Short mmCIF file of C-alpha atoms in Angstrom, two decimals:
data_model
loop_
_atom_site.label_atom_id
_atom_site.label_comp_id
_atom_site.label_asym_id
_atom_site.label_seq_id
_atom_site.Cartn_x
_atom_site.Cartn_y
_atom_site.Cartn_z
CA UNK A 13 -9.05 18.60 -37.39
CA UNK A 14 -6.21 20.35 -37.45
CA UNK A 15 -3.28 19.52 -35.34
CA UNK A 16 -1.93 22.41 -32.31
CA UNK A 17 1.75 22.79 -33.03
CA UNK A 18 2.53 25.17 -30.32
CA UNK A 19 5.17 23.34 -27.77
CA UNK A 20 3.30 22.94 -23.91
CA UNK A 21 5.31 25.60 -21.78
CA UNK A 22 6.05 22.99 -19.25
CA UNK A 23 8.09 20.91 -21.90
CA UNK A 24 10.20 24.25 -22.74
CA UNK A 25 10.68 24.37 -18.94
CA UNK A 26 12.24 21.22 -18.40
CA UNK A 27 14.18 21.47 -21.42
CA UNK A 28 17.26 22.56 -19.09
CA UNK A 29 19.42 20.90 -17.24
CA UNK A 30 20.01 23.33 -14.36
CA UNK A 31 16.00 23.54 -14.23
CA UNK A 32 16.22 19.31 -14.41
CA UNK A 33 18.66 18.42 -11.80
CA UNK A 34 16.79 21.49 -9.22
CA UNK A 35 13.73 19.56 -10.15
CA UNK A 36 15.06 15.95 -9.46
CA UNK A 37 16.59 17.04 -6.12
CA UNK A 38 13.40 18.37 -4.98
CA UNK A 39 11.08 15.66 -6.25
CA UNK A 40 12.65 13.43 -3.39
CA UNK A 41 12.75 16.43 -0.30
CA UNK A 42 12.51 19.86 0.39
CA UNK A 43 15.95 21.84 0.25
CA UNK A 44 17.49 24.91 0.85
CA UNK A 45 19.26 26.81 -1.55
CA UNK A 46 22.84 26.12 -0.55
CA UNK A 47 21.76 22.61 -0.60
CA UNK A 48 21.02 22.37 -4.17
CA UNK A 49 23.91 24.48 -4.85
CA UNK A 50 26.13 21.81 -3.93
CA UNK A 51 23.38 19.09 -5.68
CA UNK A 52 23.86 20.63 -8.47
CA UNK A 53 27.23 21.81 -8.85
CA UNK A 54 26.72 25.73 -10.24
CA UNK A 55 26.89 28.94 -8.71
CA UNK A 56 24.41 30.37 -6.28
CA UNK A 57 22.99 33.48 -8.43
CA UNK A 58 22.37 30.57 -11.70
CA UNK A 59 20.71 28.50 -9.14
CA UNK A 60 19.10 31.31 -7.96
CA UNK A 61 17.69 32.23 -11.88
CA UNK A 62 16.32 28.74 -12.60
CA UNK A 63 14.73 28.60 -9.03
CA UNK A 64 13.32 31.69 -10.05
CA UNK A 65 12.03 30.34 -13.71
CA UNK A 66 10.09 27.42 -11.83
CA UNK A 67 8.14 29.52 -9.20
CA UNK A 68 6.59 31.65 -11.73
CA UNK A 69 5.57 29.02 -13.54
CA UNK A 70 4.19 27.17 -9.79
CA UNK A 71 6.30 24.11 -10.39
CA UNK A 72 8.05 25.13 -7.14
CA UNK A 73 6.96 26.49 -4.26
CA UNK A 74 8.86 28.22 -1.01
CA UNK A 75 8.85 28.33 2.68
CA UNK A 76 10.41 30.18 5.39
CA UNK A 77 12.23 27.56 8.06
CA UNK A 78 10.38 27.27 11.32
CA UNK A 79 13.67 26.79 12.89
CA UNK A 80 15.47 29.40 11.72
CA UNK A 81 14.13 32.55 9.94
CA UNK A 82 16.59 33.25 7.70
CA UNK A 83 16.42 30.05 5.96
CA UNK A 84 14.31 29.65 3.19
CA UNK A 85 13.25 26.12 2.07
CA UNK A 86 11.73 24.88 -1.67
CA UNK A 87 9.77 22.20 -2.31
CA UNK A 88 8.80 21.05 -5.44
CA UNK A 89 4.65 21.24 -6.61
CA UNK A 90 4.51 17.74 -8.17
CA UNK A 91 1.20 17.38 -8.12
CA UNK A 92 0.70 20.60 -10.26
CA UNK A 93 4.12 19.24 -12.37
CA UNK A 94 1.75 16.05 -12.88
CA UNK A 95 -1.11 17.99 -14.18
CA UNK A 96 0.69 19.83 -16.86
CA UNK A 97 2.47 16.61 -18.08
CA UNK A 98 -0.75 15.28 -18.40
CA UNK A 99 -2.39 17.88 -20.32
CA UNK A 100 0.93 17.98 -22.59
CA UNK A 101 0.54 14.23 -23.67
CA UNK A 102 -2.90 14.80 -23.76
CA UNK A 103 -2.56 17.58 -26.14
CA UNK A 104 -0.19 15.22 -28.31
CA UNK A 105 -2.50 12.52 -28.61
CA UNK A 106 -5.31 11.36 -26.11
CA UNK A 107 -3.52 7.79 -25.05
CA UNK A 108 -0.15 9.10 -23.91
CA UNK A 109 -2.54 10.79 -20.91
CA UNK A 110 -0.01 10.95 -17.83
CA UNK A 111 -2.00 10.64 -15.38
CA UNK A 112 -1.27 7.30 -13.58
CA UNK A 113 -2.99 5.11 -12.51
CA UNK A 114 -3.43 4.14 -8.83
CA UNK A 115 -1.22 1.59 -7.49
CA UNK A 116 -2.77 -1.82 -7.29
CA UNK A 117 -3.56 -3.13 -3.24
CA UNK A 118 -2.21 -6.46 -4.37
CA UNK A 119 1.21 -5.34 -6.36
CA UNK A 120 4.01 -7.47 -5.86
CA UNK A 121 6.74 -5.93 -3.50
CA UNK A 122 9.56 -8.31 -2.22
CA UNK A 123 9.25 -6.73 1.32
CA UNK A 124 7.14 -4.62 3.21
CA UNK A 125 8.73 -1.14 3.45
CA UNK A 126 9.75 0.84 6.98
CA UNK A 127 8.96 4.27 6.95
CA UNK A 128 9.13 6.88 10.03
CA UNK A 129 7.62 10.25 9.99
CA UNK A 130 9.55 12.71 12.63
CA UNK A 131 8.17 16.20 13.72
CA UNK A 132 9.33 17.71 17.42
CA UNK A 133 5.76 17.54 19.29
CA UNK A 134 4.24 14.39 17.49
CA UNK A 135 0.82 15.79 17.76
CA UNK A 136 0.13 16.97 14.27
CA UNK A 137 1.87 16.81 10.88
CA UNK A 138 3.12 13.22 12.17
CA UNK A 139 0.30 11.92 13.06
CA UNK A 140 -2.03 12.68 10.35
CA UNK A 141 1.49 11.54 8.14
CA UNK A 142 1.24 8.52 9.61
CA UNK A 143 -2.47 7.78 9.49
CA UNK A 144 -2.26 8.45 5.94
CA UNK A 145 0.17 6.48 5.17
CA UNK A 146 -1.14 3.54 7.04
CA UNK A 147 -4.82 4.05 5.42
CA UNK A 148 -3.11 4.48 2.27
CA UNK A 149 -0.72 1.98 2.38
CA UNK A 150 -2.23 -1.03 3.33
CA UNK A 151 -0.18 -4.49 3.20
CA UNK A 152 2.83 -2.51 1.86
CA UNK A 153 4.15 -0.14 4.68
CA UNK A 154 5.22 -0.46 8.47
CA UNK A 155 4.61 2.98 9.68
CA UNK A 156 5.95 4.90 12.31
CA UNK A 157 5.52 8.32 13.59
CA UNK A 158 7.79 10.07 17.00
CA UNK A 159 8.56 13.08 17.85
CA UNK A 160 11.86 14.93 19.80
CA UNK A 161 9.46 16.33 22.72
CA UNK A 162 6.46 14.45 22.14
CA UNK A 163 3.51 15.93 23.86
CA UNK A 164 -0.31 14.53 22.91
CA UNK A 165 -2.25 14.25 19.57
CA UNK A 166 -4.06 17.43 18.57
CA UNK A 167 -7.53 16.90 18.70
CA UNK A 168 -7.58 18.35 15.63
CA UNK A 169 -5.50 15.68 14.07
CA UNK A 170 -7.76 13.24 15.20
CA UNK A 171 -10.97 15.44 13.53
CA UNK A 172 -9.22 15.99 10.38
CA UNK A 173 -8.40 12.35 9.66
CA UNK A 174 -11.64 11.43 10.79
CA UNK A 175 -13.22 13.47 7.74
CA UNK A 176 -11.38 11.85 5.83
CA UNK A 177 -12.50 8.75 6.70
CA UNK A 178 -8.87 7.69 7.65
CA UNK A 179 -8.96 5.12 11.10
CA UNK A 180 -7.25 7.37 13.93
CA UNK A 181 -7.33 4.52 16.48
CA UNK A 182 -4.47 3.65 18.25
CA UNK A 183 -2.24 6.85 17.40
CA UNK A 184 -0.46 7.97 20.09
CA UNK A 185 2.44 10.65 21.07
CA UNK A 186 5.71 9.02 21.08
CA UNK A 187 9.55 9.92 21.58
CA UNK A 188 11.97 9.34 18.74
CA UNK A 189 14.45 7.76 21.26
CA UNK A 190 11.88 4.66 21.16
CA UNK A 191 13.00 3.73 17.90
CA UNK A 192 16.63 4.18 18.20
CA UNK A 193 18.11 1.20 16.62
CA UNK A 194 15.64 -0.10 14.30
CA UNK A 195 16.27 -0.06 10.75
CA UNK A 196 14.04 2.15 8.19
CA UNK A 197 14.26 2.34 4.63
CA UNK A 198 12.50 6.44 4.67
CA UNK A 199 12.98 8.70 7.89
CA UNK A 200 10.37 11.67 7.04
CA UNK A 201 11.46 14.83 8.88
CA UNK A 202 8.12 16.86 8.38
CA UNK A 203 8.97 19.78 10.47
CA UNK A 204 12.05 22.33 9.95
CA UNK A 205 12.77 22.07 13.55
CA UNK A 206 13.03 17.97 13.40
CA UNK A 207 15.09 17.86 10.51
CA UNK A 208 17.67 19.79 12.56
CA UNK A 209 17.83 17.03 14.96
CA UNK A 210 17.18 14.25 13.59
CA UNK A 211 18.78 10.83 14.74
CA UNK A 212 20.72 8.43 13.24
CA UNK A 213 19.42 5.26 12.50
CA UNK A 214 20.96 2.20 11.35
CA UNK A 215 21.06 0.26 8.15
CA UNK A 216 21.49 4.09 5.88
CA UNK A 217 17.37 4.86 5.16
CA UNK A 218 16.85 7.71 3.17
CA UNK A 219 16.40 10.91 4.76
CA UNK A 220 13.29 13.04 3.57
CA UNK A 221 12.33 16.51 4.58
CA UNK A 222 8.71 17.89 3.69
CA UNK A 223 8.62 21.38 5.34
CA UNK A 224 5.40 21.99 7.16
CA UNK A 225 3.94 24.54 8.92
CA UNK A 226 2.74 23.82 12.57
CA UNK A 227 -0.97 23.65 11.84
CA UNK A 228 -1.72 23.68 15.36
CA UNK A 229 0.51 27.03 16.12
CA UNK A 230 -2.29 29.27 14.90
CA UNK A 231 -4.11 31.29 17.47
CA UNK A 232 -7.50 32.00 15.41
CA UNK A 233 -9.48 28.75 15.65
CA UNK A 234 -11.03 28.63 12.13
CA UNK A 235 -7.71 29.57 10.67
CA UNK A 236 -6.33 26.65 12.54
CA UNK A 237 -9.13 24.28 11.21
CA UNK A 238 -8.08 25.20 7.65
CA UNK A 239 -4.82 24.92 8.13
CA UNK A 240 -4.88 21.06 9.60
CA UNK A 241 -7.32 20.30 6.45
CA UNK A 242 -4.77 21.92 3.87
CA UNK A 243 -1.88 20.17 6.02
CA UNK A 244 -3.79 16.55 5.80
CA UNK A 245 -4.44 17.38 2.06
CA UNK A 246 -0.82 18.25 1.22
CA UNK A 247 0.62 15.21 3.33
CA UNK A 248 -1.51 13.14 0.98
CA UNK A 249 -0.96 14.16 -2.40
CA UNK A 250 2.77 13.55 -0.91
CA UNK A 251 2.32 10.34 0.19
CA UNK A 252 0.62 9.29 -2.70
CA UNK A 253 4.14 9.86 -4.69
CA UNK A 254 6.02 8.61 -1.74
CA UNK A 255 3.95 4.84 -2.56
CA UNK A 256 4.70 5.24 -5.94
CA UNK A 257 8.95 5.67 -5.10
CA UNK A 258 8.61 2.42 -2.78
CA UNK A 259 6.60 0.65 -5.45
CA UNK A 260 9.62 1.06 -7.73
CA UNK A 261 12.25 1.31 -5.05
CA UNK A 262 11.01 -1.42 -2.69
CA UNK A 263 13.79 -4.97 -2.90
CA UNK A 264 16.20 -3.14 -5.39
CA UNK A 265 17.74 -0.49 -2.42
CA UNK A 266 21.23 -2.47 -1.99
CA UNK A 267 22.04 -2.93 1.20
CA UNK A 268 18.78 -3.25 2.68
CA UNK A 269 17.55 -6.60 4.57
CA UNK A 270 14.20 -6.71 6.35
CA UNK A 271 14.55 -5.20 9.64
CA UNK A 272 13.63 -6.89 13.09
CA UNK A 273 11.17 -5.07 15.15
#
C-alpha cells in the first residue's frame, strides 16, 4: 500500500503565524476585527488577508453584531478545525486519530469551576447555555445564567432542551445585578448586546463572548423552531470545548480561590 504524500490543506493553513495567533485568539471568544488587530500586533488589511484565507477554507466563520450593525464579529469553527485535524493524523497513520476522547465524569479537578452565562433577556441563548452546561457538566461546574433586562424563559428554550433530553427544571429568568459580587472563573457574554454591558465581577474571571443570534427574534414560527435547535446545537459543541479548557485550566488559574456563594 502505497503511502499519500500530499500535505492535508489544513496543515498548510496553520503553517502561519498571522493565521496561528487569529486562530488562538478566537479559539477562546468571538472578536471583532480591530480586536485582533491589536491581539495580534499587524496591520488591519494583513489581518484582513489571513481572516480572509480561513473563511474560505470554513475554519472561521462571521457575524454581524446585534448591537451595532456595523460591527462585524468572527468566531472560530472549531468543531470543523477538529475534524480536519483528525482526518490529517488519520491520514498519517490510523493511531494519531485526533479526535478526543470524552472527558471522564470522575476526572480529578482541584475545585469545582464558576461559570456565568450573560445575554440581555435571559430567556434563550442563556438558558439553554446554562442547561447544557449543567447536564453536561455534572460534579465539575457551578452554573449560572442572568440577564441585563431579564424577562421569562422562552418556551421554546424549555422544548428544545427537553429534546435533548437535558433537565429544564428549575431555570428561571434572572437579573445580572443578583450576582454582583460573587467571584467566577468564566463570565459568558452570549449575546452582542450583553457583551456591551457587561459587569464587573470580582476576583478577574475570564471574559468570553460567543455571538448569538436571538433565536427567539424570528417572526416565522418554524424558522424560529430551527433556529433554537441550531442555537442549542452550537451552544453545545461550544461547551463541550469550554469543559475541555476547565479540565486543563481548573486549580492552575493563579489568583483564583474558591469563591463563597
Amino acid at each position: 500500500m502505497r503511502a499519500t504524500t500530499a500535505l492535508p490543506p489544513v496543515l498548510t493553513l496553520l503553517d502561519h503565524q498571522i493565521r496561528w495567533q487569529i486562530l488562538t485568539a478566537l479559539a477562546r471568544s468571538d472578536r471583532r476585527v480591530h480586536e485582533l488587530v491589536r491581539v495580534v500586533g499587524r496591520p488591519i488589511n494583513l489581518v484582513s488577508y489571513h481572516l480572509k484565507r480561513l473563511k474560505a477554507h470554513g475554519l472561521v466563520t462571521e457575524r454581524r453584531s446585534s448591537a451595532d450593525s456595523r460591527a462585524v464579529y468572527y468566531s472560530a469553527d472549531l468543531g470543523h478545525l477538529r475534524v480536519l485535524l483528525a482526518a490529517s493524523g488519520d491520514a498519517l497513520h490510523p493511531s494519531l486519530n485526533a479526535n478526543a476522547a470524552p472527558i471522564a465524569a470522575d476526572a480529578h479537578l482541584t475545585r469545582r469551576a464558576r461559570v456565568l452565562f450573560l445575554c440581555t433577556h435571559n430567556s434563550a441563548r442563556s438558558q439553554m447555555a446554562e442547561a447544557i452546561l449543567r447536564h453536561l457538566g455534572s460534579e465539575r461546574v457551578d452554573v449560572i445564567s442572568a440577564g441585563s433586562e431579564p424577562s421569562r424563559v422562552h418556551p421554546l428554550s424549555i422544548e428544545t432542551l427537553r429534546a435533548m433530553g437535558i433537565e429544564t427544571s428549575g431555570l428561571r429568568s434572572k437579573s445580572s445585578t443578583e450576582f454582583i459580587g460573587q467571584r467566577f472563573d468564566y463570565v459568558i457574554t452570549v449575546c452582542d448586546r450583553a457583551r456591551e454591558s457587561c459587569p464587573i465581577f470580582p476576583g478577574d474571571p475570564e471574559r468570553i463572548h460567543w455571538s448569538f443570534a436571538d433565536p427567539s427574534a424570528l417572526e416565522s414560527e418554524p424558522e424560529r423552531r430551527r433556529a433554537f435547535v441550531q442555537t442549542a446545537q452550537q451552544l453545545q459543541v461550544r461547551i463541550q470545548l469550554l469543559l475541555a479548557v476547565i479540565q486543563r485550566e481548573n486549580g492552575q488559574r493563579p489568583g483564583k480561590s474558591s469563591p463563597s456563594q
